[in-house]
mmCIF file of C-alpha atoms in Angstrom:
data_model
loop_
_atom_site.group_PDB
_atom_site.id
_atom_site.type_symbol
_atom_site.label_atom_id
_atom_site.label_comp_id
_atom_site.label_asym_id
_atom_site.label_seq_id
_atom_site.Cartn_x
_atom_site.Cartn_y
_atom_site.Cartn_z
ATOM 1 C CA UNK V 691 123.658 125.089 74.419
ATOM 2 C CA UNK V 692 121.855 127.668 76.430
ATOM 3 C CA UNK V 693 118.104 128.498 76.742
ATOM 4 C CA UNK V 694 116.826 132.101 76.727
ATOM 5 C CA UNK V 695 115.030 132.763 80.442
ATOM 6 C CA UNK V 696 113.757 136.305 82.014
ATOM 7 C CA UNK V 697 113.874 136.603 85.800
ATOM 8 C CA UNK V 698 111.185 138.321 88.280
ATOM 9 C CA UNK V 699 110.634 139.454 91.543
ATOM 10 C CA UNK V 700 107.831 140.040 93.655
ATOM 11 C CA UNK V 701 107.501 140.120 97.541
ATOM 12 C CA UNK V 702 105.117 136.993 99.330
ATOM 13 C CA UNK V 703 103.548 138.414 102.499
ATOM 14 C CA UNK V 704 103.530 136.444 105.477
ATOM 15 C CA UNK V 705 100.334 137.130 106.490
ATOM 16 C CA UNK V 706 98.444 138.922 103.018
ATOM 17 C CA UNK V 707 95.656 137.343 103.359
ATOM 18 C CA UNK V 708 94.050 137.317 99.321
ATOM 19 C CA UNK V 709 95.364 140.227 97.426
ATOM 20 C CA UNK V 710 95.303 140.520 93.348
ATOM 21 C CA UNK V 711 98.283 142.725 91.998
ATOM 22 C CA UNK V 712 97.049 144.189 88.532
ATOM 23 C CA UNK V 713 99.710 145.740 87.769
ATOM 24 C CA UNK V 714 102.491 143.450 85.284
ATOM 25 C CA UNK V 715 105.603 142.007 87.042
ATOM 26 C CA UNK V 716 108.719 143.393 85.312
ATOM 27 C CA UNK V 717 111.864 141.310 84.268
ATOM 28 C CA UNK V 718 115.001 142.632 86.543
ATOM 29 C CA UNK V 719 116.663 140.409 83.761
ATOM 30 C CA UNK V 720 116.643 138.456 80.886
ATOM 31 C CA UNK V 721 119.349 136.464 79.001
ATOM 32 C CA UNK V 722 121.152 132.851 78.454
ATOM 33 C CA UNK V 723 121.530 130.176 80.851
ATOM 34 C CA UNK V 724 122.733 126.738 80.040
ATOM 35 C CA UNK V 725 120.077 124.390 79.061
ATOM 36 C CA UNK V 726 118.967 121.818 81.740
ATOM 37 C CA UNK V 727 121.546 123.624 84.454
ATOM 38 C CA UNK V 728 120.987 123.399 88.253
ATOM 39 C CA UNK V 729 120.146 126.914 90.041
ATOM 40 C CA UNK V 730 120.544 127.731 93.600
ATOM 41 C CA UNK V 731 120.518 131.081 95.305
ATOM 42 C CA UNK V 732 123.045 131.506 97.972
ATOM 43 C CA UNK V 733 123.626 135.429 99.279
ATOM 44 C CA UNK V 734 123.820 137.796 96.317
ATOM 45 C CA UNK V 735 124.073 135.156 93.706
ATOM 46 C CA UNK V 736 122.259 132.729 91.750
ATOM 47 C CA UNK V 737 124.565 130.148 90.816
ATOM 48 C CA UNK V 738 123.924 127.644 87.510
ATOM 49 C CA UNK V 739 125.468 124.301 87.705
ATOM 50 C CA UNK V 740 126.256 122.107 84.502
ATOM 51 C CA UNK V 741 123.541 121.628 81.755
ATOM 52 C CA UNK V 742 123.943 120.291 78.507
ATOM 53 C CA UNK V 743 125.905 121.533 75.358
ATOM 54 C CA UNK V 744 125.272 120.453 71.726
ATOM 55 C CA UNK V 745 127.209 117.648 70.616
ATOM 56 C CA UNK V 746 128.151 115.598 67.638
ATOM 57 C CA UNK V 747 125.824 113.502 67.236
ATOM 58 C CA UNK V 748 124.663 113.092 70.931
ATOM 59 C CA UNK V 749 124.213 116.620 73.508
ATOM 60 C CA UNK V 750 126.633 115.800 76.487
ATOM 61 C CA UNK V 751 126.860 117.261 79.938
ATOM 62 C CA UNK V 752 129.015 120.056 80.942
ATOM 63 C CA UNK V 753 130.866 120.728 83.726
ATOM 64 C CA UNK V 754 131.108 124.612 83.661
ATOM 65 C CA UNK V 755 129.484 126.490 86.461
ATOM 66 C CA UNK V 756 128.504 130.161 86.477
ATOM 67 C CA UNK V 757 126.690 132.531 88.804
ATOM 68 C CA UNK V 758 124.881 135.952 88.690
ATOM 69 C CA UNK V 759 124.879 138.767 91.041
ATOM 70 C CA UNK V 760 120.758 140.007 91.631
ATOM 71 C CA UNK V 761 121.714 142.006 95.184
ATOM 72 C CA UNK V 762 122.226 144.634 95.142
ATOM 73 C CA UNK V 763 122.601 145.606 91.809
ATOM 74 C CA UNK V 764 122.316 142.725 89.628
ATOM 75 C CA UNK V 765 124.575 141.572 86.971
ATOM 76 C CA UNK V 766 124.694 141.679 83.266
ATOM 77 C CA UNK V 767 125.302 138.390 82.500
ATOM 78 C CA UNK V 768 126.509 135.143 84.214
ATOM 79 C CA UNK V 769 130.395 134.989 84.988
ATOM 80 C CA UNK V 770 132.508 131.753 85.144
ATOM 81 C CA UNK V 771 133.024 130.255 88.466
ATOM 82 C CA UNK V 772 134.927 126.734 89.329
ATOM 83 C CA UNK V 773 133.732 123.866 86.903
ATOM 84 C CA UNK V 774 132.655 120.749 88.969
ATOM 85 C CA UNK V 775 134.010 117.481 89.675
ATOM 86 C CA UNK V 776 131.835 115.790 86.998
ATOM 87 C CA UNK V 777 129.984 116.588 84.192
ATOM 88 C CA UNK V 778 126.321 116.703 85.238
ATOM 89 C CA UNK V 779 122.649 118.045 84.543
ATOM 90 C CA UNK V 780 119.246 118.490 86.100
ATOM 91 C CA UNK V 781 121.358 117.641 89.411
ATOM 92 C CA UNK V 782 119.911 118.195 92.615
ATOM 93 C CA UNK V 783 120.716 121.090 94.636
ATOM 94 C CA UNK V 784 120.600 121.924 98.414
ATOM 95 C CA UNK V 785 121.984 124.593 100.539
ATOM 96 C CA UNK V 786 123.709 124.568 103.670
ATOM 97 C CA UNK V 787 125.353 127.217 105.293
ATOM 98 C CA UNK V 788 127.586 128.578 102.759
ATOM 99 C CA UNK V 789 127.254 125.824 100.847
ATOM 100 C CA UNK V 790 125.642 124.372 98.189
ATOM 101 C CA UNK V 791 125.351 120.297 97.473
ATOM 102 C CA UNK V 792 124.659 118.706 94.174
ATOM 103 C CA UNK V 793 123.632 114.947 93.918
ATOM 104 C CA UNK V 794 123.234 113.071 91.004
ATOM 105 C CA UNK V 795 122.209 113.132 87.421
ATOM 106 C CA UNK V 796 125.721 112.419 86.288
ATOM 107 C CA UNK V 797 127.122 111.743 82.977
ATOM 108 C CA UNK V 798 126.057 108.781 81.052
ATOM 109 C CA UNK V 799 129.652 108.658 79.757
ATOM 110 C CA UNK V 800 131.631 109.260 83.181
ATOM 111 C CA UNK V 801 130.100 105.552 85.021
ATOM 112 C CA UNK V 802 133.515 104.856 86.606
ATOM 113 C CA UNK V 803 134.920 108.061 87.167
ATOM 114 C CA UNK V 804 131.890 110.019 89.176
ATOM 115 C CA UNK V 805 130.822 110.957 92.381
ATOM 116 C CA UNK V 806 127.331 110.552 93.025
ATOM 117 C CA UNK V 807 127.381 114.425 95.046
ATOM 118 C CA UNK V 808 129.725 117.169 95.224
ATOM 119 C CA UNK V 809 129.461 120.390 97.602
ATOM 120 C CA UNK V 810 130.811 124.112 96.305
ATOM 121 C CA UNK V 811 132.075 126.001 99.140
ATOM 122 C CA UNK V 812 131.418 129.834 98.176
ATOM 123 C CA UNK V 813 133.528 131.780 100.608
ATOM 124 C CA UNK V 814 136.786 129.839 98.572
ATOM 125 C CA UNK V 815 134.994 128.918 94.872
ATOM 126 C CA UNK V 816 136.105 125.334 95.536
ATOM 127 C CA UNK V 817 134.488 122.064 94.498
ATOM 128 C CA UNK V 818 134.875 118.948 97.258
ATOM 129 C CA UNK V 819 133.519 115.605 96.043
ATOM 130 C CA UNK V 820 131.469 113.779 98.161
ATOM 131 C CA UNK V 821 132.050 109.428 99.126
ATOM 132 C CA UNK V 822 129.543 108.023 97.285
ATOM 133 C CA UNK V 823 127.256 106.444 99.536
ATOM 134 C CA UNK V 824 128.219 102.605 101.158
ATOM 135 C CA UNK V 825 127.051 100.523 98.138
ATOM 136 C CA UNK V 826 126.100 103.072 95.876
ATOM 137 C CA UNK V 827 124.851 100.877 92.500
ATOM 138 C CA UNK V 828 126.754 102.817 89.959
ATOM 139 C CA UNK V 829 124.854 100.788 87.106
ATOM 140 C CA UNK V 830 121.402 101.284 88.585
ATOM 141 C CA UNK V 831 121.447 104.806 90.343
ATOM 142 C CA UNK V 832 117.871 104.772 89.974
ATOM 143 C CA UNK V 833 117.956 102.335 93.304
ATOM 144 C CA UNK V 834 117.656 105.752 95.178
ATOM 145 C CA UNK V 835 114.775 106.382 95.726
ATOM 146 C CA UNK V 836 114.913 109.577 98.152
ATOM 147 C CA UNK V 837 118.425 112.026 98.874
ATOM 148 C CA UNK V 838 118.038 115.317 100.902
ATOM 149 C CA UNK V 839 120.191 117.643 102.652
ATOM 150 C CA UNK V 840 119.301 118.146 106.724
ATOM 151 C CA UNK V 841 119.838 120.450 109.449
ATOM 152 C CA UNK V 842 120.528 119.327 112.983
ATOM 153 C CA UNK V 843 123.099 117.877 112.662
ATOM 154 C CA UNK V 844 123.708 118.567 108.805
ATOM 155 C CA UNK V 845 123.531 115.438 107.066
ATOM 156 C CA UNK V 846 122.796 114.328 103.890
ATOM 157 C CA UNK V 847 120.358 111.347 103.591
ATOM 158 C CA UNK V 848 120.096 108.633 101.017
ATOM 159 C CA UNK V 849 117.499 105.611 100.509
ATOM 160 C CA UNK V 850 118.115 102.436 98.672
ATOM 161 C CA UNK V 851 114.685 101.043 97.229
ATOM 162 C CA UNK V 852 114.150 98.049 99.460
ATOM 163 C CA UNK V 853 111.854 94.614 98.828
ATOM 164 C CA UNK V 854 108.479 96.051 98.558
ATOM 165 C CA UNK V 855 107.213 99.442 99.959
ATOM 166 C CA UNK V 856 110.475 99.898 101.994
ATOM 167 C CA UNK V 857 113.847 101.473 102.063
ATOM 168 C CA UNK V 858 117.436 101.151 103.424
ATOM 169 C CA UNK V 859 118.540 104.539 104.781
ATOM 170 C CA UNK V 860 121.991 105.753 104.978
ATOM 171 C CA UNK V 861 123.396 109.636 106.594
ATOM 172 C CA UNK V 862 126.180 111.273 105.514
ATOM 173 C CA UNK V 863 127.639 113.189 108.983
ATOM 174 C CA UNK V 864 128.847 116.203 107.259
ATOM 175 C CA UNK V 865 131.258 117.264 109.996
ATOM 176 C CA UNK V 866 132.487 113.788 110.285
ATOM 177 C CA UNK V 867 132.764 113.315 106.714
ATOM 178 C CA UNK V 868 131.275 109.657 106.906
ATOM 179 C CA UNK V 869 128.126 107.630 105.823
ATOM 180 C CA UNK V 870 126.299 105.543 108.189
ATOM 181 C CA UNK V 871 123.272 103.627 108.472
ATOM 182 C CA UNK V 872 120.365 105.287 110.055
ATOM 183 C CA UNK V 873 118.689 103.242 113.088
ATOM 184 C CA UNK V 874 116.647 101.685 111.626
ATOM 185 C CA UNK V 875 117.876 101.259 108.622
ATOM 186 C CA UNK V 876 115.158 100.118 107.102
ATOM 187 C CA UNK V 877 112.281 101.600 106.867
ATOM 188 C CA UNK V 878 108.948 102.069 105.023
ATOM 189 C CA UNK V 879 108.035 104.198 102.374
ATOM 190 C CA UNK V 880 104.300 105.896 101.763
ATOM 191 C CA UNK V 881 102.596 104.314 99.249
ATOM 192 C CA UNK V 882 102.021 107.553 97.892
ATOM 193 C CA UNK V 883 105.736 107.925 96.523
ATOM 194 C CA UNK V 884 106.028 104.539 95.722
ATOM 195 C CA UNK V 885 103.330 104.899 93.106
ATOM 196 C CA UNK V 886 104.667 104.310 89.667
ATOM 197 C CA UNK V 887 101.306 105.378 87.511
ATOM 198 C CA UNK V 888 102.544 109.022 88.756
ATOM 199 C CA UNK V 889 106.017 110.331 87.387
ATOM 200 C CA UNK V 890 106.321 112.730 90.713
ATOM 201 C CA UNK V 891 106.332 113.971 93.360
ATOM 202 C CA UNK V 892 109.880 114.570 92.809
ATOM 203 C CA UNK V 893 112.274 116.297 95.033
ATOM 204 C CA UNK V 894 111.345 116.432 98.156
ATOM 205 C CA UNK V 895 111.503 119.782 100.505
ATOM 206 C CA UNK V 896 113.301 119.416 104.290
ATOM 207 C CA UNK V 897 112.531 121.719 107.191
ATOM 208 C CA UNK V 898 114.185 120.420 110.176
ATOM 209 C CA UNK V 899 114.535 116.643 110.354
ATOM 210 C CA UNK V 900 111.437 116.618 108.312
ATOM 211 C CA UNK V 901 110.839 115.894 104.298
ATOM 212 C CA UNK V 902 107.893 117.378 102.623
ATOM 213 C CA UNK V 903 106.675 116.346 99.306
ATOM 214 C CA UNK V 904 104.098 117.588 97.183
ATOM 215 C CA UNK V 905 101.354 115.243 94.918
ATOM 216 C CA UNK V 906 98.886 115.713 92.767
ATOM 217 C CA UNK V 907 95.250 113.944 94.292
ATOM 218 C CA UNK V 908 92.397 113.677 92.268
ATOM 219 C CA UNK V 909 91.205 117.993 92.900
ATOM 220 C CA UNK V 910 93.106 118.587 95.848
ATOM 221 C CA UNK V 911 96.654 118.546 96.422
ATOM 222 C CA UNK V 912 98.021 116.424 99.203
ATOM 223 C CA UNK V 913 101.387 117.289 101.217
ATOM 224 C CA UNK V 914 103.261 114.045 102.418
ATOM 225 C CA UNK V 915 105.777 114.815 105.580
ATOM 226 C CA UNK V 916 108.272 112.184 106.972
ATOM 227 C CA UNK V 917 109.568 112.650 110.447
ATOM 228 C CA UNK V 918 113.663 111.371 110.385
ATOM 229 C CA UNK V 919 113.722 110.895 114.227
ATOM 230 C CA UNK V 920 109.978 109.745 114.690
ATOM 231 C CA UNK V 921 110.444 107.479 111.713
ATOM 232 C CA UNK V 922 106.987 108.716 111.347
ATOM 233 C CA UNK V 923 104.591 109.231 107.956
ATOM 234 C CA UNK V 924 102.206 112.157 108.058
ATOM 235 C CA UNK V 925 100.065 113.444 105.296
ATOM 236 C CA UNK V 926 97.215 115.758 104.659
ATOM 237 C CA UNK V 927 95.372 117.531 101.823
ATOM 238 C CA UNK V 928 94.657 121.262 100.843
ATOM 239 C CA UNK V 929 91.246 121.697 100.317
ATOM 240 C CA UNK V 930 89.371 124.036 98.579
ATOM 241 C CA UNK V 931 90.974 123.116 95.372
ATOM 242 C CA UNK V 932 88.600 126.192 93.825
ATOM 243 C CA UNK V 933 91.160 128.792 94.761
ATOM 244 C CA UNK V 934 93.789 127.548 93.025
ATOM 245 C CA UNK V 935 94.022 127.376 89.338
ATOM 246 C CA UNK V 936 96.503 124.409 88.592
ATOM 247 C CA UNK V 937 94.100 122.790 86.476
ATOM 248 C CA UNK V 938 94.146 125.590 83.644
ATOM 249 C CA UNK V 939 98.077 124.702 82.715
ATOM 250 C CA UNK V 940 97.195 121.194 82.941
ATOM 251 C CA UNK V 941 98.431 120.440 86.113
ATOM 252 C CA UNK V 942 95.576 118.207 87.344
ATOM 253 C CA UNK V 943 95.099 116.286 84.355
ATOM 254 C CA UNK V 944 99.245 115.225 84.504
ATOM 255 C CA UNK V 945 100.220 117.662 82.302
ATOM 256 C CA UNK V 946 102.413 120.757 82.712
ATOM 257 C CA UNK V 947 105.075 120.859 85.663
ATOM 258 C CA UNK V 948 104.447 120.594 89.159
ATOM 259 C CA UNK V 949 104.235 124.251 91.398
ATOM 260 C CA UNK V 950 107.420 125.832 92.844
ATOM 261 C CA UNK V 951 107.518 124.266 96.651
ATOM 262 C CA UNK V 952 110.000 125.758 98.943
ATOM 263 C CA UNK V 953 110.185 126.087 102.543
ATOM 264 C CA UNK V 954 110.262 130.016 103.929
ATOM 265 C CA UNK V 955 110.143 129.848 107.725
ATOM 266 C CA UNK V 956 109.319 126.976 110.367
ATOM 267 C CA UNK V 957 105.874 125.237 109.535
ATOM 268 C CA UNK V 958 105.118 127.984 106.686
ATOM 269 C CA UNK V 959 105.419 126.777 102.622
ATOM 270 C CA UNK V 960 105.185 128.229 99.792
ATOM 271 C CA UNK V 961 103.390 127.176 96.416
ATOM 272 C CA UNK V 962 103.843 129.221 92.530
ATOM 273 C CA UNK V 963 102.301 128.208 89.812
ATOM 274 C CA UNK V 964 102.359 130.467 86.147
ATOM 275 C CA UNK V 965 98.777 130.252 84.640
ATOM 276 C CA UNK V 966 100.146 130.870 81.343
ATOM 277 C CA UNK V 967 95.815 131.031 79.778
ATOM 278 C CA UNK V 968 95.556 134.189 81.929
ATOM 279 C CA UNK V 969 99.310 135.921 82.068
ATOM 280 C CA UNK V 970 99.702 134.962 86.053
ATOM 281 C CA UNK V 971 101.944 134.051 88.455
ATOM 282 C CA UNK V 972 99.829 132.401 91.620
ATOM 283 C CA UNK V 973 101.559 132.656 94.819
ATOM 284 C CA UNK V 974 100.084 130.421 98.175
ATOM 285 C CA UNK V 975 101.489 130.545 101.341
ATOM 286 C CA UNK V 976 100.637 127.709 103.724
ATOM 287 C CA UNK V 977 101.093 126.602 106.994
ATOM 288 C CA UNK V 978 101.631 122.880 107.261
ATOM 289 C CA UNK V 979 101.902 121.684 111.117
ATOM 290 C CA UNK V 980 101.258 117.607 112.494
ATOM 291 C CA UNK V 981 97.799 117.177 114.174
ATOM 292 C CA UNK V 982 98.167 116.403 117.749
ATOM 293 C CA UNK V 983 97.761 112.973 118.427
ATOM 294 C CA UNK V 984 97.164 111.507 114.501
ATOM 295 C CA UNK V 985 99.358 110.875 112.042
ATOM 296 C CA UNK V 986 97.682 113.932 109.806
ATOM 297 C CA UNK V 987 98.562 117.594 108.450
ATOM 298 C CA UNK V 988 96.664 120.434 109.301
ATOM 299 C CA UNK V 989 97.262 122.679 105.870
ATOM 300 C CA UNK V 990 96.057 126.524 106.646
ATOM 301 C CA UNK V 991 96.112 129.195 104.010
ATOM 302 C CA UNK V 992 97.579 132.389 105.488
ATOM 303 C CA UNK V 993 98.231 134.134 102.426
ATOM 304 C CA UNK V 994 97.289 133.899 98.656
ATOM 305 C CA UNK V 995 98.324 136.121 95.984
ATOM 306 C CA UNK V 996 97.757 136.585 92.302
ATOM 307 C CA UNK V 997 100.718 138.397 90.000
ATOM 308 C CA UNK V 998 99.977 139.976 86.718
ATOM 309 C CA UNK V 999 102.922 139.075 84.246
ATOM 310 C CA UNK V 1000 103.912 140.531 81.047
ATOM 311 C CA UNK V 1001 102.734 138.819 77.475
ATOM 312 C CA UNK V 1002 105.463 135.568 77.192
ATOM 313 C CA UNK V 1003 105.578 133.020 74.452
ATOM 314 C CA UNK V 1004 105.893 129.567 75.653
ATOM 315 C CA UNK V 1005 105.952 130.664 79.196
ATOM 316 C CA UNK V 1006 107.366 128.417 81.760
ATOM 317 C CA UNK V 1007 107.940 128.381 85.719
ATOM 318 C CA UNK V 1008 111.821 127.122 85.371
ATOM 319 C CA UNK V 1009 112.908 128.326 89.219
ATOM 320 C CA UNK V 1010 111.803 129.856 91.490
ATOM 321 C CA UNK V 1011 113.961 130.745 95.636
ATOM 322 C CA UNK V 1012 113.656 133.125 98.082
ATOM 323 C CA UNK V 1013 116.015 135.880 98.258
ATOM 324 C CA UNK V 1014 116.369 137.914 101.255
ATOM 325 C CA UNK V 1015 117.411 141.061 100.082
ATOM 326 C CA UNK V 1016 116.407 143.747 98.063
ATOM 327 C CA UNK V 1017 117.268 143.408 94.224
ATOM 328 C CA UNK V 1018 117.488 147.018 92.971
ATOM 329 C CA UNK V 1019 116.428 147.554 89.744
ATOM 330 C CA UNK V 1020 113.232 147.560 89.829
ATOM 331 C CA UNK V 1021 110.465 150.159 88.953
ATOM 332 C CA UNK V 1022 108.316 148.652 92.324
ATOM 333 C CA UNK V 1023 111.023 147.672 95.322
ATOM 334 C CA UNK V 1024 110.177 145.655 98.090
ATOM 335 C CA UNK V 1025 111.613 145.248 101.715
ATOM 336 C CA UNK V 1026 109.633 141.664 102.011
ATOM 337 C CA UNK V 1027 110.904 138.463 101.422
ATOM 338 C CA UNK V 1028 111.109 137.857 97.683
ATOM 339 C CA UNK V 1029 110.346 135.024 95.536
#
């Protein structure tokens, strides 16, 4: 079962201050992807993971994996690669070096044959499964409550809901091959995840040893960091909410789907949202950096840009990476970063 999707391009400044672009974004390419399938961009490919294929009289996850070349001439369509360990969808996805990690959402049907992650090594197009983590709950896999990928040493970290607003963390020493328990192991969580009247924020975003997450609060948006080796909560709110327009696709009122949040370079973010009322893509870039002696964010603006798309029924922001090089076809090229 695949779902029809059309890809853009368009460059985010560093430092653009606010610029509106007029002019319509153009597709570099439109076709089929398989519904509910993980993307990640790694070099001159974006790879799909899994997804979900009509079934009889239930849809079931697939294993299949397929990838697409965008640099620097970008492919017709997306070609077969290695199928994965396990049949998954909606997984999440992480890259690290030349690698890309997948953990969880795993087949309903596959409970005592799975791994909970699996990394794709794409200098050999093999699939490695991961250990599950020490204890992993393979009837309640909802008890974790946070996984990310970090740098320094590369780990991958996991957190079992503890008793009340707290969490037991485990690392996964990805040289070593082992899991461990972080010290502390326990530790607490911010309220702010732990709130169940909101269904996100989701996945979180790591830069460094640090996680960022993204939340919806009240007309502003507030940006939750946790240090790994401070063991430290930080938080802080974008203000101004006037500039943005995340209201208008329903985003404030808990409707619609989150913005695009990815990390471009040290302390500097990056937010998209589509307006689909007005036929834009919104692009913010932010600087997010720890007040000096509180346990607050300083959020600056540096740049904020407004896209002009082409007409699109039921329009969607599906994915959205950075790619950092040039993707040919394209009636307006671009040696900046692209989105």
């Amino acid at each position: 079962m695949c779902s029809f999707s059309k890809w853009y391009t368009f460059s985010v400044q560093a430092d653009g201050g606010g610029k509106v672009y007029p002019k319509p974004l153009r597709h570099f390419w439109r076709g089929k992807v398989p519904s509910m399938a993980s993307l990640a961009t790694l070099g001159p490919h974006v790879y799909a993971f899994g997804g979900l294929t009509a079934g009889n009289p239930l849809q079931r996850e697939i294993r299949e994996c397929y990838r697409l070349r965008i640099t620097p001439q970008v492919g017709k369509e997306f070609v077969p690669v290695s199928p994965m360990v396990c049949r998954r969808c909606s997984s999440d996805t992480s890259v690290l070096g030349n690698k890309i990690y997948l953990r969880s959402s795993l087949s309903q049907a596959d409970l005592l044959n799975h791994c909970w992650g699996e990394v794709f090594d794409v200098d050999n197009g093999k699939w490695e499964a991961l250990p599950n983590p020490p204890n992993y709950p393979v009837q309640d896999r909802e008890s974790i409550v946070l996984s990310a990928v970090v740098e320094n040493p590369e780990r991958v970290i996991v957190a079992y809901r503890g008793s009340y607003n707290s969490a037991i963390f485990y690392a996964y020493n990805v040289r070593h091959r082992s899991w461990g328990r972080l010290v502390p192991a326990e530790r607490w969580l911010h309220h702010d995840l732990c709130d169940d009247t909101d269904s996100w924020p989701g996945n979180c975003v790591s830069a460094g040893n640090t996680l960022y997450w993204i939340k919806r609060e009240q007309d502003d948006l507030l940006f939750i960091a946790y240090d790994l080796d401070l063991n430290m909560w930080l938080k802080g709110c974008l203000k101004g909410h006037g500039m943005f327009f995340f209201r208008h696709d329903r985003y404030m009122d808990g409707g619609g789907c989150p913005p695009g949040f990815f990390h471009l370079e040290k302390q500097r973010f990056c937010l998209l949202q589509f307006a689909g009322h007005v036929d834009c893509i919104r692009c913010v870039v932010v600087d997010v950096s720890p007040m000096r002696g509180m346990k607050t964010l300083d959020i600056e603006v540096v740049c904020d840009q407004k896209y002009a798309m082409e007409p699109t029924m039921y329009p969607a922001l599906a994915f959205c990476d950075i790619v950092r090089e040039k993707i040919d076809n394209l009636e307006e090229k671009s040696t900046s970063k692209e989105a």
